[in-house]
N, CA and C of each residue as an Amber inpcrd file, in Angstrom:
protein
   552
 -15.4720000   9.4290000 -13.4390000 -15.2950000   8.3040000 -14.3380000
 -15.6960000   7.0170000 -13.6320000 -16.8080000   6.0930000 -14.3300000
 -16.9080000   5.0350000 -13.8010000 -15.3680000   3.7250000 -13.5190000
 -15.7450000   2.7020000 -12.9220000 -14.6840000   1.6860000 -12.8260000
 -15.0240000   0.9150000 -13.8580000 -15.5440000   0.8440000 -15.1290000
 -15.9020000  -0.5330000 -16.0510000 -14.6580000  -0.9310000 -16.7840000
 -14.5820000  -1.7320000 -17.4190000 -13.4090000  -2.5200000 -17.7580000
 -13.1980000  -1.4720000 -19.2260000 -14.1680000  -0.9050000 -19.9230000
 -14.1280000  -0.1090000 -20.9270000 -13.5000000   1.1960000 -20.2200000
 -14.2040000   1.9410000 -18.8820000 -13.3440000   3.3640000 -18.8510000
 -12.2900000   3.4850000 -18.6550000 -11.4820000   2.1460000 -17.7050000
 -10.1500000   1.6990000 -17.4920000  -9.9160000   1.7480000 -18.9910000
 -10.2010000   0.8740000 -19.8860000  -9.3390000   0.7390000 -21.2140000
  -9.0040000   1.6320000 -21.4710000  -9.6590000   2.8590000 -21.7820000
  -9.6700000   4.1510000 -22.7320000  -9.0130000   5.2990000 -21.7100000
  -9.0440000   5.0260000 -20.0700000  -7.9760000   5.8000000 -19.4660000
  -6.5410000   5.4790000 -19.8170000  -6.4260000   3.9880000 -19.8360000
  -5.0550000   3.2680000 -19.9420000  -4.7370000   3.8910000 -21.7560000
  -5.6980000   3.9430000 -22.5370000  -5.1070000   4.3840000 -23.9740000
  -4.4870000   5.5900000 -24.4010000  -5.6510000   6.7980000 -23.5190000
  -5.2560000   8.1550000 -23.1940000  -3.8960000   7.9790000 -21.8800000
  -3.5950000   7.4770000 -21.5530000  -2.1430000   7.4780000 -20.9220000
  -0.8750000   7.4520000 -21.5710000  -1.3700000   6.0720000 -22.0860000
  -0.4890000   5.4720000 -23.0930000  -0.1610000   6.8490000 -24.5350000
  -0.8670000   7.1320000 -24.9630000  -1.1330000   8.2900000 -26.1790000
  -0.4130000   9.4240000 -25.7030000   0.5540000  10.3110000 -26.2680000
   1.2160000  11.2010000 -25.7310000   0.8480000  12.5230000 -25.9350000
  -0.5810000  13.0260000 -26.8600000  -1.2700000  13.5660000 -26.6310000
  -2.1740000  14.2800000 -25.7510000  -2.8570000  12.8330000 -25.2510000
  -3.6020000  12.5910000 -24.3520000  -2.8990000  12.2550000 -22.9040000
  -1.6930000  12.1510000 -22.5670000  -1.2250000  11.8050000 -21.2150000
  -1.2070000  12.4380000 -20.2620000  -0.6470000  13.7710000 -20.2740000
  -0.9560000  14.7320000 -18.8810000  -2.2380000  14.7350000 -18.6390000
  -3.3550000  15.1230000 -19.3340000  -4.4870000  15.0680000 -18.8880000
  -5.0710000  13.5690000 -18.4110000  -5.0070000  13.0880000 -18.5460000
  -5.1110000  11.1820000 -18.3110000  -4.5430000  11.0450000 -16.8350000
  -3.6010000  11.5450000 -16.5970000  -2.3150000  11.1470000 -15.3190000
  -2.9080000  11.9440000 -14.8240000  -3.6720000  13.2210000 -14.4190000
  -3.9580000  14.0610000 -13.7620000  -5.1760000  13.4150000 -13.2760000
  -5.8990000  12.1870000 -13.6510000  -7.3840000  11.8120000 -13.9100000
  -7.0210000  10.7660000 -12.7350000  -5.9210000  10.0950000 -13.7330000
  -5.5700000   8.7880000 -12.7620000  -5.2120000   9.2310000 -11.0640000
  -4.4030000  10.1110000 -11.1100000  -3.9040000  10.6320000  -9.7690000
  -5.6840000  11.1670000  -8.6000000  -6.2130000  11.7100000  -9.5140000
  -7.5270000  12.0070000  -9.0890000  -7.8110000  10.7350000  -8.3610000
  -8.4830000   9.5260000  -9.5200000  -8.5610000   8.5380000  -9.2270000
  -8.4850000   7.6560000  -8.0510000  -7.1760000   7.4770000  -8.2420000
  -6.8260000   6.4510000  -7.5800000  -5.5280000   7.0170000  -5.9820000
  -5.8210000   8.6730000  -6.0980000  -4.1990000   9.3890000  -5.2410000
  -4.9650000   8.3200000  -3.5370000  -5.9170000   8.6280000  -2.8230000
  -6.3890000   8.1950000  -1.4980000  -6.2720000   7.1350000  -1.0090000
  -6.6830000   6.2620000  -2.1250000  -6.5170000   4.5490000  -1.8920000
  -5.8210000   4.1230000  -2.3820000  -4.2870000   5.0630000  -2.8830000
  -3.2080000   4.4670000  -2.6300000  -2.1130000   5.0820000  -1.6390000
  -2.8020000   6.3690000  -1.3110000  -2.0090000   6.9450000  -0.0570000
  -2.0610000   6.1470000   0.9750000  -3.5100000   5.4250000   1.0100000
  -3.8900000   4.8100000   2.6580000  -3.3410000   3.3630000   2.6990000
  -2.8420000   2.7890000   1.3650000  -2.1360000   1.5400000   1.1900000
  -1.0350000   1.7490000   1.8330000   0.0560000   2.4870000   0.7870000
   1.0720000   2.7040000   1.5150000   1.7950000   3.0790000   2.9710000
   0.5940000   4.1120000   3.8650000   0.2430000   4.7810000   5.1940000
   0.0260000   3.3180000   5.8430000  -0.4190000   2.2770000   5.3790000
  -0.3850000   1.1410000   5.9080000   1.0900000   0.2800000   6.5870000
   1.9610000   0.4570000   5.3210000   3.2760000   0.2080000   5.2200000
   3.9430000   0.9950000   5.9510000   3.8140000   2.0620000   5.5640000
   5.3340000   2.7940000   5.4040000   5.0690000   3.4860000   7.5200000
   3.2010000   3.8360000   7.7870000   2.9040000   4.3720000   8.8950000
   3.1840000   5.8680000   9.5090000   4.0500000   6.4600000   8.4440000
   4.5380000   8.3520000   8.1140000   3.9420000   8.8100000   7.6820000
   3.6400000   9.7850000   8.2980000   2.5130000  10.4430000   6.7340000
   3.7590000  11.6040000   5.7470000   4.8550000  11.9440000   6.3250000
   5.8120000  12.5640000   5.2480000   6.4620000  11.0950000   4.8460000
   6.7640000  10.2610000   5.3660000   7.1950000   9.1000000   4.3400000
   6.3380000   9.0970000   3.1700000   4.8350000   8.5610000   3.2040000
   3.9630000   7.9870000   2.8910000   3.4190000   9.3540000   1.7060000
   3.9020000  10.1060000   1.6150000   3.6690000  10.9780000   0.7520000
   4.8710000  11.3360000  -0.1920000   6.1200000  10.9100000   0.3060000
   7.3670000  10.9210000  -0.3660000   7.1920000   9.5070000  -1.2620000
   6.9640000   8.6090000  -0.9800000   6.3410000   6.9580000  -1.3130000
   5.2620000   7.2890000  -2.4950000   4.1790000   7.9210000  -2.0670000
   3.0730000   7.8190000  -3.3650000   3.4500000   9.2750000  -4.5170000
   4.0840000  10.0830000  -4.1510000   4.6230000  10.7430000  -5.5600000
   5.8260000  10.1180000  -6.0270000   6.9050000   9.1310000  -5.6890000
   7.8690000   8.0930000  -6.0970000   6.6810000   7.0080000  -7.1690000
   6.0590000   6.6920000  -6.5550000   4.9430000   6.0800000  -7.1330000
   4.4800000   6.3380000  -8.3820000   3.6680000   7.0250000  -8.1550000
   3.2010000   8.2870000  -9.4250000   3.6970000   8.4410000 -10.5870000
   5.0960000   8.7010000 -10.2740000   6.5030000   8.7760000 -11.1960000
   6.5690000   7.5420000 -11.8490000   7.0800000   6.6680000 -11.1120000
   7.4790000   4.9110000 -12.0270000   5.8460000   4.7640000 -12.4410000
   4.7460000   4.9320000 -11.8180000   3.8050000   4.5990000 -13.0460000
   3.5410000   5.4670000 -14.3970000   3.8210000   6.7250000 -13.8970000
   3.8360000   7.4650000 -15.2040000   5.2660000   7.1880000 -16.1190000
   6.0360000   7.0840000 -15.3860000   6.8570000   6.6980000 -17.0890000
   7.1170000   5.0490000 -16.9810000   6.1420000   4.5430000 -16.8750000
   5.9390000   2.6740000 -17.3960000   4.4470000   2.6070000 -17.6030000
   4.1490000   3.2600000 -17.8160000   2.6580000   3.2820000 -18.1470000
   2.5460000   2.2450000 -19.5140000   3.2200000   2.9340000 -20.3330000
   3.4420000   2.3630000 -21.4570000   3.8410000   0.5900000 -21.9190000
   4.2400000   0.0870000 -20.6310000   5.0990000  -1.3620000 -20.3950000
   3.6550000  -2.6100000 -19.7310000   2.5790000  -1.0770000 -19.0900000
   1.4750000  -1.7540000 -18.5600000   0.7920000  -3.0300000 -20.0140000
   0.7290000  -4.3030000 -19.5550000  -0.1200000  -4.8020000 -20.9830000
  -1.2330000  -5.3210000 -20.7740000  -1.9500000  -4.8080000 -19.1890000
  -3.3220000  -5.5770000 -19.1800000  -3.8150000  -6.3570000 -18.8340000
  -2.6500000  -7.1000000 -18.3040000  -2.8450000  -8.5320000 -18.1000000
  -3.6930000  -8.4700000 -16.8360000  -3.7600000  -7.6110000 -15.8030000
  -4.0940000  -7.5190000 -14.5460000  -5.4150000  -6.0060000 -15.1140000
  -5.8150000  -5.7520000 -13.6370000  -6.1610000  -4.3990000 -13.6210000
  -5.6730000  -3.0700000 -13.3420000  -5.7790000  -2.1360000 -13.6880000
  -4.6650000  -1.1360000 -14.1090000  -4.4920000  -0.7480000 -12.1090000
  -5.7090000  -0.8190000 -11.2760000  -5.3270000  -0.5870000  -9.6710000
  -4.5590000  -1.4940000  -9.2840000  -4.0390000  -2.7730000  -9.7000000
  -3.5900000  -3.9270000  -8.9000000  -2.3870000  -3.8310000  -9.8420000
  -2.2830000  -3.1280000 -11.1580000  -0.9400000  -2.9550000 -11.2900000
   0.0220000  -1.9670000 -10.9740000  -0.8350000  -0.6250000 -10.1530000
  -0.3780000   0.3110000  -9.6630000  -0.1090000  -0.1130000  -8.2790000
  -0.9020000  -0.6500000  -7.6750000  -0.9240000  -1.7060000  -5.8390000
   0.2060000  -2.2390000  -6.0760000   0.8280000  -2.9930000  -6.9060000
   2.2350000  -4.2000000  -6.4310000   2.9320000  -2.8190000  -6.9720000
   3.1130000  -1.4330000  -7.7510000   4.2240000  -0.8540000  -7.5380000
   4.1950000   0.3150000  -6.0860000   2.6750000   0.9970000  -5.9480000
   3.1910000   1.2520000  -4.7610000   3.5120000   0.2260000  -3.6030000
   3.1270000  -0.9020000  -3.4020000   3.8690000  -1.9720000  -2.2000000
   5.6810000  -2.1360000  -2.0500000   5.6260000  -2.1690000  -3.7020000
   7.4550000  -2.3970000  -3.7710000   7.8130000  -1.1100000  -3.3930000
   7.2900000   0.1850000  -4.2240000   8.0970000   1.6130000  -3.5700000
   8.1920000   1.5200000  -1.9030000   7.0820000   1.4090000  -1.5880000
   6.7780000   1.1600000  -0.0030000   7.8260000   0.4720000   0.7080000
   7.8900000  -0.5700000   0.4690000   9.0970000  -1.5830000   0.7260000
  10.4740000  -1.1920000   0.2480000  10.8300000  -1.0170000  -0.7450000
  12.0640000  -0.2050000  -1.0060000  12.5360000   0.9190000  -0.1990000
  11.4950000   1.7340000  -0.2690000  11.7130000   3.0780000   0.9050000
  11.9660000   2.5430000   2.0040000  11.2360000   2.0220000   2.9690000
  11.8280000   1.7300000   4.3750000  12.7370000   0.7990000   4.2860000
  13.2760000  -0.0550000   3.6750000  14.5270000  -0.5180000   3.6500000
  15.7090000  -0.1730000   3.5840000  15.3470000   1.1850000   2.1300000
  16.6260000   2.0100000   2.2810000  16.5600000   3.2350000   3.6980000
  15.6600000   3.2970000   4.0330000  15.8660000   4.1700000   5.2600000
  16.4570000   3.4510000   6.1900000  16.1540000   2.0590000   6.2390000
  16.6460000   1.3890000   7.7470000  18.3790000   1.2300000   7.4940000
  18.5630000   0.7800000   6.7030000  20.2450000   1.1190000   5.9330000
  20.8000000   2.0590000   5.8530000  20.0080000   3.3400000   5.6310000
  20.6230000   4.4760000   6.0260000  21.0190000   5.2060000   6.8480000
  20.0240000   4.1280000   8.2260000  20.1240000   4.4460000   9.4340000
  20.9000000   3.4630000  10.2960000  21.4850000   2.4580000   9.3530000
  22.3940000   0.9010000   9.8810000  21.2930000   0.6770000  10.6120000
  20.3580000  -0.0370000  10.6930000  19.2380000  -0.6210000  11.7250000
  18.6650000  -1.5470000  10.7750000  17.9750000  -2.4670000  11.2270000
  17.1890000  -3.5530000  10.4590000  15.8270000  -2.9920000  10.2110000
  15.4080000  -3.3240000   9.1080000  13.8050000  -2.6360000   8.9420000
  12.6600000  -2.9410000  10.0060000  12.9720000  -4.0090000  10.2900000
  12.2010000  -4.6520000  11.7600000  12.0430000  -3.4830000  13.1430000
  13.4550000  -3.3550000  13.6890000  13.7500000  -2.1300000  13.7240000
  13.6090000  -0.4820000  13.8310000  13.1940000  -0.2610000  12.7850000
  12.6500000   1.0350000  12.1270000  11.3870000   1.0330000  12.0480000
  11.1330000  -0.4430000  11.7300000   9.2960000  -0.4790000  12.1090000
   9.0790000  -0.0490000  13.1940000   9.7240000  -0.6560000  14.1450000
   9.4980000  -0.1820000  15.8450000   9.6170000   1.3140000  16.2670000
  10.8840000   2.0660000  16.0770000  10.5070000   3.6040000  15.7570000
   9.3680000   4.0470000  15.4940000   9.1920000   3.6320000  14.0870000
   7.8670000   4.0070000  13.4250000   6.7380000   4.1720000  13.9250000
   6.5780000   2.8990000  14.9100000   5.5930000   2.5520000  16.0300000
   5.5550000   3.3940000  17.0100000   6.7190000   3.5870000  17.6880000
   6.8910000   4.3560000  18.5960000   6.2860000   5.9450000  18.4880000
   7.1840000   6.0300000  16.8170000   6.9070000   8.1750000  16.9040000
   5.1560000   8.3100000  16.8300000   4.5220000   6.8960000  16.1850000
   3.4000000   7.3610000  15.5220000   2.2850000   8.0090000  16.7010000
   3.0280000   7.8110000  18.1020000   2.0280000   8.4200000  18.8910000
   1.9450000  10.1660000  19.2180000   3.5070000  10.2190000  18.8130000
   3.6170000  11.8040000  18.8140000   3.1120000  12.4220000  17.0160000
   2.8650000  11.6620000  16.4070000   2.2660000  11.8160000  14.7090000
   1.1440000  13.0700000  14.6740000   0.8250000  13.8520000  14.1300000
  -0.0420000  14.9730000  14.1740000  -1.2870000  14.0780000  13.7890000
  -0.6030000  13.4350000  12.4310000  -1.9380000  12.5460000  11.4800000
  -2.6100000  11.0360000  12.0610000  -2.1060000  11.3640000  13.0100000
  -2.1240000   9.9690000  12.9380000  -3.4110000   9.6850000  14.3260000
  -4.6550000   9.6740000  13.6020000  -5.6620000   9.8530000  15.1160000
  -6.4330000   8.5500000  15.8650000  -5.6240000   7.7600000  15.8810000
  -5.4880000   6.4610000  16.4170000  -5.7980000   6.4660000  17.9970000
  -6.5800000   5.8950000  19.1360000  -6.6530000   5.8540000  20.0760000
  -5.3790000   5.1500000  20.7600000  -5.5520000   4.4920000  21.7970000
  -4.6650000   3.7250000  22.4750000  -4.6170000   2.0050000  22.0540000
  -5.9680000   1.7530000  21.5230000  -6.1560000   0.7930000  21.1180000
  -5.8870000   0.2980000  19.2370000  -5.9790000   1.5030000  18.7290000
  -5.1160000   1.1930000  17.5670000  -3.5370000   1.5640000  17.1770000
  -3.2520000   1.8420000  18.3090000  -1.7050000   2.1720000  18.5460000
  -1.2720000   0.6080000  18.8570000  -1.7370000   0.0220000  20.0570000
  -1.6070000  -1.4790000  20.2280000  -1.6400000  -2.5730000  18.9240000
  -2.8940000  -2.0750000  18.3480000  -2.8490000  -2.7520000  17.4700000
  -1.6830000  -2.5730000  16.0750000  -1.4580000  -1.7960000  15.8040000
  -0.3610000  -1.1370000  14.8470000   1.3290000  -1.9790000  15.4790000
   1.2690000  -1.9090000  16.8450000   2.3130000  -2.8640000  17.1850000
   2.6930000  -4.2960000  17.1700000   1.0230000  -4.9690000  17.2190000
   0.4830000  -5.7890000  17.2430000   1.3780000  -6.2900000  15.6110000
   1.0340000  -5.4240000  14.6930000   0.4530000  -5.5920000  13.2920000
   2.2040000  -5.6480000  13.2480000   3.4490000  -5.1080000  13.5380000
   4.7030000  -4.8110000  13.1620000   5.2930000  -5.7760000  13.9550000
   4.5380000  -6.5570000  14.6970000   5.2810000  -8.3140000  14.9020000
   5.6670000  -8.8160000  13.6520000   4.2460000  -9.1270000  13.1280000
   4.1440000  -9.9760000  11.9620000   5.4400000  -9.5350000  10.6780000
   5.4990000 -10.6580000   9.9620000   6.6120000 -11.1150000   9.1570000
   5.6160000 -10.0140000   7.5840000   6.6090000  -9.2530000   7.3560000
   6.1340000  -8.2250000   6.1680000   4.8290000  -8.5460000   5.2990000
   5.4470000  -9.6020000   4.5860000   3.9460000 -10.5030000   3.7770000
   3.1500000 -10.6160000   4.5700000   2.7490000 -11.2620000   6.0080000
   1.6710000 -11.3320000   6.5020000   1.2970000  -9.8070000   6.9980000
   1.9110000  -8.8840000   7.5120000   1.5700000  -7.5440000   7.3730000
   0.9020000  -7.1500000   6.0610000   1.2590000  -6.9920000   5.1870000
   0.5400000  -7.1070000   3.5270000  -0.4960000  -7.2770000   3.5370000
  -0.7770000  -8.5740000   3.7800000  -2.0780000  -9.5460000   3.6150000
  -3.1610000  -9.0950000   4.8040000  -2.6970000  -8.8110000   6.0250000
  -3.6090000  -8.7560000   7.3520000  -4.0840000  -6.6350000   6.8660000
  -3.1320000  -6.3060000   6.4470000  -3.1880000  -4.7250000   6.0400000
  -4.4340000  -4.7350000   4.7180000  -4.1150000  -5.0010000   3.7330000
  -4.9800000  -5.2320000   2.7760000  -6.2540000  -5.6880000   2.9810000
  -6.2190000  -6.9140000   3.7480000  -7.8690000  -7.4800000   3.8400000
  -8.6160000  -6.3290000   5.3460000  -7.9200000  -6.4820000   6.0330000
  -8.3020000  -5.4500000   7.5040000  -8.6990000  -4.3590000   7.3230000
  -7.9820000  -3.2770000   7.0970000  -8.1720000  -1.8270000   6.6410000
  -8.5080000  -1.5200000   5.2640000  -7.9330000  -1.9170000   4.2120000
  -8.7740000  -1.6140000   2.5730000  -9.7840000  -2.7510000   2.1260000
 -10.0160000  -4.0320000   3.2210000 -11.0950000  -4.4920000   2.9740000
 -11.3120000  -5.3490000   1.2420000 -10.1720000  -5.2900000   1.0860000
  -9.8110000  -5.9800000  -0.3120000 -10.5930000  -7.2320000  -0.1970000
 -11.0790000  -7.8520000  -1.1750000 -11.1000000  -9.3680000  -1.6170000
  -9.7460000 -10.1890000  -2.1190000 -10.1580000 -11.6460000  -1.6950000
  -9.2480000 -12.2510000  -1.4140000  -8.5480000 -12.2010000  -2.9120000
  -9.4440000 -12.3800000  -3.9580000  -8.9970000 -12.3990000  -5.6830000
  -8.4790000 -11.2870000  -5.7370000  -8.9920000 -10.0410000  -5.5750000
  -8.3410000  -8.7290000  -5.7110000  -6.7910000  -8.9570000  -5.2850000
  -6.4880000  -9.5310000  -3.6810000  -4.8330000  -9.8800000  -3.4540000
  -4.4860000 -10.9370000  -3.9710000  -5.0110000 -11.9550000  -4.4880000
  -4.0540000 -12.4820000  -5.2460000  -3.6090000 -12.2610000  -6.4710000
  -4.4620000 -11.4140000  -6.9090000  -4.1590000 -10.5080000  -8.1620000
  -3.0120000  -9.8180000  -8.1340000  -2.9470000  -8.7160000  -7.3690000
  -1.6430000  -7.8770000  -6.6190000  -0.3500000  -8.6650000  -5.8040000
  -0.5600000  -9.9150000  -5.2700000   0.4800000  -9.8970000  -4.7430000
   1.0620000 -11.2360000  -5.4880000   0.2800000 -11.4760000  -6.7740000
   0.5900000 -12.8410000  -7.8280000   0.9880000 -14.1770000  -6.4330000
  -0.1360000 -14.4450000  -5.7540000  -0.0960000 -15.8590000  -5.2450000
  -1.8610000 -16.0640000  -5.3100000  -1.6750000 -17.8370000  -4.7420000
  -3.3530000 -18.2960000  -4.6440000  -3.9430000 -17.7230000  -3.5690000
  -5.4370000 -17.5860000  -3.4530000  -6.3250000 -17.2570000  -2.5870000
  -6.0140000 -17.9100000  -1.3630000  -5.8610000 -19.1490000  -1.4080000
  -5.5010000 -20.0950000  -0.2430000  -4.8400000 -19.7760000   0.5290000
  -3.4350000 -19.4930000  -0.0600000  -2.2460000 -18.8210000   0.7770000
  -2.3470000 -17.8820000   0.8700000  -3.1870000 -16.6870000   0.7700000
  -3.7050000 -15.2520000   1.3580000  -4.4130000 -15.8800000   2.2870000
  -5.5970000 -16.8380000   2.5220000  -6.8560000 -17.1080000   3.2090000
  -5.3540000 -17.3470000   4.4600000  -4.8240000 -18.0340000   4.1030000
  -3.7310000 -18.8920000   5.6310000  -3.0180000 -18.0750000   5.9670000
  -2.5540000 -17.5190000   5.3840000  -1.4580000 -16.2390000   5.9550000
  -2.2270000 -15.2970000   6.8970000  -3.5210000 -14.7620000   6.5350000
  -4.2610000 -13.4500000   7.0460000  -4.9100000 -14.3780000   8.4370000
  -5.0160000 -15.1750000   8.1770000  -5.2600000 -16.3100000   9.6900000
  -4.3760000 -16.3490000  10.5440000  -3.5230000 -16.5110000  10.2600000
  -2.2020000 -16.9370000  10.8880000  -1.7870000 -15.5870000  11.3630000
  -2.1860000 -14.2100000  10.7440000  -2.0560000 -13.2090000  10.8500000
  -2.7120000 -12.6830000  12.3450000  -4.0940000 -13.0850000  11.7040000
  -5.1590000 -13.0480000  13.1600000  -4.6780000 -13.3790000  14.0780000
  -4.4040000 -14.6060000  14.3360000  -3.4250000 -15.6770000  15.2900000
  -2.9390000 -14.6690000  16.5360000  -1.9810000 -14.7370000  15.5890000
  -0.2720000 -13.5050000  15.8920000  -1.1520000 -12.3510000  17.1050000
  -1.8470000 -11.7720000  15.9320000  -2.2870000 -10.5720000  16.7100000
  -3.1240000 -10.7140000  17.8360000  -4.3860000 -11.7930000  18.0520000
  -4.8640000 -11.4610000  19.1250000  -3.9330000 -12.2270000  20.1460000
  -2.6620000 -13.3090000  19.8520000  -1.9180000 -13.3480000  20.6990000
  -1.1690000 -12.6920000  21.4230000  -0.7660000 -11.7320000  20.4930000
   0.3100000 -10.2300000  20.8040000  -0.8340000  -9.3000000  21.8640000
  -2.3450000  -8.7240000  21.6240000  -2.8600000  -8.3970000  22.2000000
  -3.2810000  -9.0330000  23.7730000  -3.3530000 -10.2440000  23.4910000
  -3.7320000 -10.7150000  25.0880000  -2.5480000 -10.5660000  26.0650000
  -1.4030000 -10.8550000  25.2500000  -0.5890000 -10.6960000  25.9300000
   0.7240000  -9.5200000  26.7470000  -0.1730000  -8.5980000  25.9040000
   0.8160000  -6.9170000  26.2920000  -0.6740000  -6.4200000  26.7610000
């Protein structure tokens, strides 16, 4: 299926249509399952988290599908719910574990070197630590434009702020990090 603003429509109608929905959701999951696994794998940095995260996902978009009205694009309205699942999940894990999510990021950091999936050298291990300084939103923003290579409109679409304050944040982001790098 192409991306035009028409095949989106008529996926989003066959969703919406209860006829047409399992087969539609099976399309969408096709779709869109990778580049939103590797969003979340951004966040969450588990790959059994990060797969517990995008079928949680899956779920709240399939039964709000219906609540979707368009206003956005149907990927950037699925992006701000896997970000919140994302965020919800490790929060309630860090609570479950009495630890601050800050915290649990650092774990996270830590196990990801013993991770099966996770085929990162030494230098993107640094950097991944680098990246779990930063204050969540600027993680977001430096994650999004860095690794999925997003446009700046595309995140302000998803994360409902101006370009500007993505452009300053993901700077400020930069900042952080090659400071954190020069200095470990």
């Amino acid at each position: 299926m192409s991306n035009t603003p028409e095949a989106e429509q008529d996926l989003i109608l066959r969703l919406q249509k209860q006829s047409t929905s399992q087969e539609a959701f099976r399309e969408l999951i096709t779709l869109y399952k990778e580049r939103l696994y590797w969003h979340i794998r951004n966040i969450a940095k588990s790959h059994d988290d990060t797969d517990d995260i995008l079928q949680n996902t899956f779920i709240k978009i399939f039964r709000n599908i219906d609540k979707f009205k368009g206003d956005s694009k149907l990927y950037s309205w699925m992006y701000r719910i896997a970000t919140n699942e994302a965020i919800t999940f490790i929060n309630k894990k860090a609570r479950r574990l009495k630890i601050t999510s800050e915290e649990l990021q650092d774990q996270i950091i830590d196990n990801l070197e013993s991770d099966v999936y996770f085929e990162g050298n030494e230098i993107q291990l640094k950097l991944q630590k680098a990246i779990a300084t930063l204050p969540q939103k600027q993680q977001q923003v430096f994650n999004m434009k860095y690794f999925e290579e997003l446009k700046y409109r595309e995140m302000a679409e998803i994360l409902s702020t101006s370009e500007g304050a993505l452009k300053a944040s993901y700077h400020i982001a930069t900042k952080k990090i090659e400071e954190f790098l020069k200095s470990n």
